Short mmCIF file of C-alpha atoms and ligand atoms in Angstrom, two decimals:
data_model
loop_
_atom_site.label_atom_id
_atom_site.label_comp_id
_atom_site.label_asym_id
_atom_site.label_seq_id
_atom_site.Cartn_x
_atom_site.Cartn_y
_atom_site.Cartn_z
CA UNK Z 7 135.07 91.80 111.79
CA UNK Z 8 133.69 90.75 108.18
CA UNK Z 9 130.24 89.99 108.58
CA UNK Z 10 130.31 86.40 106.91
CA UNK Z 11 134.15 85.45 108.95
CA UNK Z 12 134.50 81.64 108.43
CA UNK Z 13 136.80 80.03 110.29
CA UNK Z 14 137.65 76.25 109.34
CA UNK Z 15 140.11 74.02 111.51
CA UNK Z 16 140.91 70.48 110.51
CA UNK Z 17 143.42 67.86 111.45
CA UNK Z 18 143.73 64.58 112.36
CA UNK Z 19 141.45 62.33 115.19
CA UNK Z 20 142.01 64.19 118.98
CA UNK Z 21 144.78 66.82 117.32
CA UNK Z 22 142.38 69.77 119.57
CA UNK Z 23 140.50 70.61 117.16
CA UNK Z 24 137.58 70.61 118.74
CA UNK Z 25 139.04 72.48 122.23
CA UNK Z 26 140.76 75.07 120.02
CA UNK Z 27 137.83 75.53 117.69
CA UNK Z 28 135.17 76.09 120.62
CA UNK Z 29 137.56 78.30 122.40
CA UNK Z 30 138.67 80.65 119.54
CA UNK Z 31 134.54 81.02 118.63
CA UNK Z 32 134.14 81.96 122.48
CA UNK Z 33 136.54 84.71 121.80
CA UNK Z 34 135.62 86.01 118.91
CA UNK Z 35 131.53 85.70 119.57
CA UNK Z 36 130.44 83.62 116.78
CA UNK Z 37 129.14 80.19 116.64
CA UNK Z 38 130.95 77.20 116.39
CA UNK Z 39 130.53 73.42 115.27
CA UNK Z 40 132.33 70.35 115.27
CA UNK Z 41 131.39 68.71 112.45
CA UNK Z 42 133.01 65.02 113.56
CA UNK Z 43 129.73 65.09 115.88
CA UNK Z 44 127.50 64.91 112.99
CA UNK Z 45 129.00 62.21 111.78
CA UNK Z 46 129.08 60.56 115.47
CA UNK Z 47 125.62 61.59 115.46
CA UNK Z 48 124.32 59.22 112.46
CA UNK Z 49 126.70 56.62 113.03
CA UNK Z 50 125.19 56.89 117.04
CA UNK Z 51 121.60 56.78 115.07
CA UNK Z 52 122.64 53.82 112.52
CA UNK Z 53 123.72 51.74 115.30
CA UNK Z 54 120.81 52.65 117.78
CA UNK Z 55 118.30 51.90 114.75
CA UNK Z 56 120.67 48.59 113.75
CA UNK Z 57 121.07 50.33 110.37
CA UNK Z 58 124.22 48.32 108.53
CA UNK Z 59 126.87 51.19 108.61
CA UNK Z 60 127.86 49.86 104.99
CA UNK Z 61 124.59 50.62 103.18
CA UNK Z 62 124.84 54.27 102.26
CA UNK Z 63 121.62 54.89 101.03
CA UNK Z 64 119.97 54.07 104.07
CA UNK Z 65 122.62 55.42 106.42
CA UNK Z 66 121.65 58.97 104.24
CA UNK Z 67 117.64 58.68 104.55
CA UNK Z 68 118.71 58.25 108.95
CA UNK Z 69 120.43 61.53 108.43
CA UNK Z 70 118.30 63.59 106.42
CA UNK Z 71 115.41 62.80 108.43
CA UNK Z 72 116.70 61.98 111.79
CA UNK Z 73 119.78 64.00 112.53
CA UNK Z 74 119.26 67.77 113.00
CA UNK Z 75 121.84 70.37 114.16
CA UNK Z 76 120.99 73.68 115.92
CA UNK Z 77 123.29 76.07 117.32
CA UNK Z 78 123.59 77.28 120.37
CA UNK Z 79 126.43 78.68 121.92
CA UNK Z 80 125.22 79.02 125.60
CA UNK Z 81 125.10 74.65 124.88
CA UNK Z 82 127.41 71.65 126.35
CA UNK Z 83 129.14 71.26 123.74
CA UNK Z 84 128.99 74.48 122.06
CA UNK Z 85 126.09 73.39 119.45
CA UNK Z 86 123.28 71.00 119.54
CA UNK Z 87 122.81 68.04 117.84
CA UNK Z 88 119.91 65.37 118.19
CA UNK Z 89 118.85 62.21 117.19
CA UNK Z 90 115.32 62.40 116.36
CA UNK Z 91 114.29 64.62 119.09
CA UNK Z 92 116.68 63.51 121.22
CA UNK Z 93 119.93 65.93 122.60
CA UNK Z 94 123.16 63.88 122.10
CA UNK Z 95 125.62 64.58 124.32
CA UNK Z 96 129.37 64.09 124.45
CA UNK Z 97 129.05 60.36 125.92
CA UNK Z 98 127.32 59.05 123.54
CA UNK Z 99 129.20 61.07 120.32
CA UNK Z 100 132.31 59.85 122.14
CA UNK Z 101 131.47 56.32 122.49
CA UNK Z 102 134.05 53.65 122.06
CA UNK Z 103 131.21 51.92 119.47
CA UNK Z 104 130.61 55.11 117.95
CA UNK Z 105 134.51 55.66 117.42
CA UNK Z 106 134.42 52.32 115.99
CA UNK Z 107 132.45 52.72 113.11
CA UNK Z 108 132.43 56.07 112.65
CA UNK Z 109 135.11 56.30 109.75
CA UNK Z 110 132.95 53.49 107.96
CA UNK Z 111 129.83 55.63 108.04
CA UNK Z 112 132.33 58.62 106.62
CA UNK Z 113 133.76 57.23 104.14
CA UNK Z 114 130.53 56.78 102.51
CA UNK Z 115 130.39 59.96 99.28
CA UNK Z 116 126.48 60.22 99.34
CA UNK Z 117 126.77 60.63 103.49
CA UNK Z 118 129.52 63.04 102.69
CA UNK Z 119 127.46 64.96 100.05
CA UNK Z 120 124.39 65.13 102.39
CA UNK Z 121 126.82 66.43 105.51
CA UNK Z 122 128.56 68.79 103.27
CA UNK Z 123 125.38 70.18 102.20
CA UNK Z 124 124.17 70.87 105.72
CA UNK Z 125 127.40 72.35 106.95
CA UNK Z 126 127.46 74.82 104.13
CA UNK Z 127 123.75 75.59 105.18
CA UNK Z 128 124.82 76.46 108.51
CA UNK Z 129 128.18 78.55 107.26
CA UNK Z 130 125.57 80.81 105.57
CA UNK Z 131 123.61 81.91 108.58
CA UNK Z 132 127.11 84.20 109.62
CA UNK Z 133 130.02 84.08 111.24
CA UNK Z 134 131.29 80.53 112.07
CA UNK Z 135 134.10 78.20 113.74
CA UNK Z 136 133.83 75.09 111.99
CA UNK Z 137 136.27 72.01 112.87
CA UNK Z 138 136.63 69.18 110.97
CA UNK Z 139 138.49 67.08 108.45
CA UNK Z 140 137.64 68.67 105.18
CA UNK Z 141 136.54 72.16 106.37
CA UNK Z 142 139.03 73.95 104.15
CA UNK Z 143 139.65 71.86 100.77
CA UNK Z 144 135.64 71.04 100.55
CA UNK Z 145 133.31 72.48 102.77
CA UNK Z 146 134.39 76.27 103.12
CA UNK Z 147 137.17 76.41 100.73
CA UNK Z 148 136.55 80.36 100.33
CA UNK Z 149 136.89 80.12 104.25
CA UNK Z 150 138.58 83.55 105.66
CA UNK Z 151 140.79 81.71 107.70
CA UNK Z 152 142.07 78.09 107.35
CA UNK Z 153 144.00 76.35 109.88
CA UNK Z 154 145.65 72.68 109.85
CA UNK Z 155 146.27 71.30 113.73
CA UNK Z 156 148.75 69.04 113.96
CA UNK Z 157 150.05 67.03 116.88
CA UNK Z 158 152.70 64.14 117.56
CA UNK Z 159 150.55 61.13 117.67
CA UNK Z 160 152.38 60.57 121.23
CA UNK Z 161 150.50 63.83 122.21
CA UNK Z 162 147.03 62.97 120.82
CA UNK Z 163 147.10 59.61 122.81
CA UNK Z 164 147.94 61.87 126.00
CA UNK Z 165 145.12 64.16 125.75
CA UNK Z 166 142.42 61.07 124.48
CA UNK Z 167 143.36 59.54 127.48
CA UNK Z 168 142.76 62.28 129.86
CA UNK Z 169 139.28 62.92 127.94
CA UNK Z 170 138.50 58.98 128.64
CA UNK Z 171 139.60 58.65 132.22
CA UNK Z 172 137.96 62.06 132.76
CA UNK Z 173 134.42 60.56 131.27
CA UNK Z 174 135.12 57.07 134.01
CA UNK Z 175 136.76 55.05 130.51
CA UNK Z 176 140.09 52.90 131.46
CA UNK Z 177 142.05 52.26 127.97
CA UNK Z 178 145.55 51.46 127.61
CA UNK Z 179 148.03 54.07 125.60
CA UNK Z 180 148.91 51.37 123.28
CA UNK Z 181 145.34 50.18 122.42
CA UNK Z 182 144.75 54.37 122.07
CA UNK Z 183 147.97 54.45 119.75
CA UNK Z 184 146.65 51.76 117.60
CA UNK Z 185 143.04 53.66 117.33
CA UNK Z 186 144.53 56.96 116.65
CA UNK Z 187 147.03 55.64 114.35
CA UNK Z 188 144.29 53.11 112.32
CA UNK Z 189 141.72 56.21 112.12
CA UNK Z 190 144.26 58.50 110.70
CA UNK Z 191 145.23 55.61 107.82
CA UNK Z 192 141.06 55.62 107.21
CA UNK Z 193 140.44 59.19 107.27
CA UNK Z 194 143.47 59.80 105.32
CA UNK Z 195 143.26 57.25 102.52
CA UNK Z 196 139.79 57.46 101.50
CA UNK Z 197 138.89 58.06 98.06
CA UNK Z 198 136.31 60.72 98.89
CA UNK Z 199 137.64 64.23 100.73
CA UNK Z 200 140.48 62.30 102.76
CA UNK Z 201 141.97 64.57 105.71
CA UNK Z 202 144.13 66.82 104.11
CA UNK Z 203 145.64 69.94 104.58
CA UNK Z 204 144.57 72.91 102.10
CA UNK Z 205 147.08 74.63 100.08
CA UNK Z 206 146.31 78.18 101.95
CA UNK Z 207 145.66 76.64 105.36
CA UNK Z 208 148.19 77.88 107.90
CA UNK Z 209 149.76 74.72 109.71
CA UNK Z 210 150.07 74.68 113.73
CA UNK Z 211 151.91 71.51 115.35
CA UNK Z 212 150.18 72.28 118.80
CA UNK Z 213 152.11 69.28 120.64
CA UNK Z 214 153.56 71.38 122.89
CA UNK Z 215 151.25 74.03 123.16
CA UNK Z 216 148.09 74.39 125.32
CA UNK Z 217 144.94 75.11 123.79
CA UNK Z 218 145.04 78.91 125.00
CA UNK Z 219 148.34 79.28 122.94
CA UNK Z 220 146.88 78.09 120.26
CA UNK Z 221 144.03 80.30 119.79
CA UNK Z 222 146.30 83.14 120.41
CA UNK Z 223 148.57 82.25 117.36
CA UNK Z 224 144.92 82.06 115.55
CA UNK Z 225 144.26 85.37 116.68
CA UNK Z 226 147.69 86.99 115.60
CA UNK Z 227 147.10 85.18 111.97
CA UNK Z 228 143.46 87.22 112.27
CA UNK Z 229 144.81 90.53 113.04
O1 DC X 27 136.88 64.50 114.81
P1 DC X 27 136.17 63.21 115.19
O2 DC X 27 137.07 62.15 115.73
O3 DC X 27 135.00 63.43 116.09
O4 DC X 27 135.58 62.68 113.80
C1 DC X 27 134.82 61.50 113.74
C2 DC X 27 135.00 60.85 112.37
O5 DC X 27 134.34 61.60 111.38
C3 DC X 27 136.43 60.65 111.92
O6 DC X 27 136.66 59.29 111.64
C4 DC X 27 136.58 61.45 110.67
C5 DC X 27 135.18 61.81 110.28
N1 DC X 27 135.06 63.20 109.87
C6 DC X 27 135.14 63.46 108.53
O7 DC X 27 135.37 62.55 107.74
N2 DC X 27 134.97 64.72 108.07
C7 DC X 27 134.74 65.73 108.93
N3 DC X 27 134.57 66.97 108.46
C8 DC X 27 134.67 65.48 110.32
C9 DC X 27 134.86 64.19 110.76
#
């Protein structure tokens, strides 16, 4: 294995990303971060510290001094991140609240500078799994391996759902639909970085595949 192997996964809100990413830097024994959770993180912060999620300048200074990511593979979630000194887990990234304003805060290009910056900080320790939405046009775009997962937004309501009733949250599949479906029209229209796939990324529709299956095909693009 190359001693710098960067791996970058993007695609749209609950595609499996996150699963697949976590699972494929399992196998291969590197570390692994999702970087959606660091923007969860400092919209989690901006709305804990009543920050407006519209003024960017402020919403950077939160990050830059309050959000901090470590990793840590034998962690919850794969990584760390914290909020001040404070561990974040997946409840409160995941938070209906958090989801809510999250694509504001992400929109913002000086937030997106300052997050870029840190990710690339954290590609250059080594060997990385890094999931996202603009992993492999911005972040990484030398990445070894870049990887676009797609899935019918039918499927991505399915597996949301599970995650939700499995964390105690009731939500309807058509209120999901109409999340999924309005995040994907923010995250793809935005004017800085929107979601999109890079022109060497290799595309896998993983509807109908588990998450297992889909770090295998990974694995066979690897070699
Ligand atoms: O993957 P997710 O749902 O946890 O991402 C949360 C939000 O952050 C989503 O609205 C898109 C945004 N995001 C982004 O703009 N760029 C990334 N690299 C990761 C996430």
């Amino acid at each position: 294995m190359p001693a710098d192997l960067q791996i970058a996964i993007d695609g749209p809100a609950a595609s499996g990303k996150t699963t697949v990413a976590r699972l494929l830097a399992q196998r291969l024994g590197v570390v692994y971060v999702d970087t959606g959770a660091m923007y969860r993180a400092l919209a989690h912060a901006a709305l804990q510290t009543q920050t407006d999620v519209d003024n960017e300048n402020a919403l950077v200074r939160l990050f830059d001094q309050q959000i901090r990511v470590s990793l840590d593979r034998e962690a919850q979630l794969g990584f760390r991140v914290f909020w001040k000194e404070k561990e974040l887990g997946q409840d409160e990234l995941d938070s209906p609240v958090v989801t809510a304003v999250v694509s504001i805060v992400a929109a913002h290009p000086l937030v997106r500078e300052a997050m870029v910056r840190e990710q690339r900080r954290i590609a250059a320790e080594g060997s990385v799994v890094m999931a996202g939405r603009d992993i492999g046009t911005v972040v990484l775009p030398k990445a070894s391996c870049k990887i676009f997962l797609t899935a019918s937004v039918a499927a991505r309501v399915q597996r949301r759902r599970v995650q939700l009733d499995n964390s105690g949250v009731d939500v309807s599949a058509h209120e999901l639909t109409q999340e999924i479906e309005e995040r994907d029209r923010l995250d793809e229209t935005r004017k800085i970085s929107p979601l999109a796939k890079a022109s060497d990324a290799h595309v896998i529709d993983s509807s109908t595949l588990t998450a297992d299956q889909v770090v295998g095909e990974i694995c066979a693009l690897l070699g």
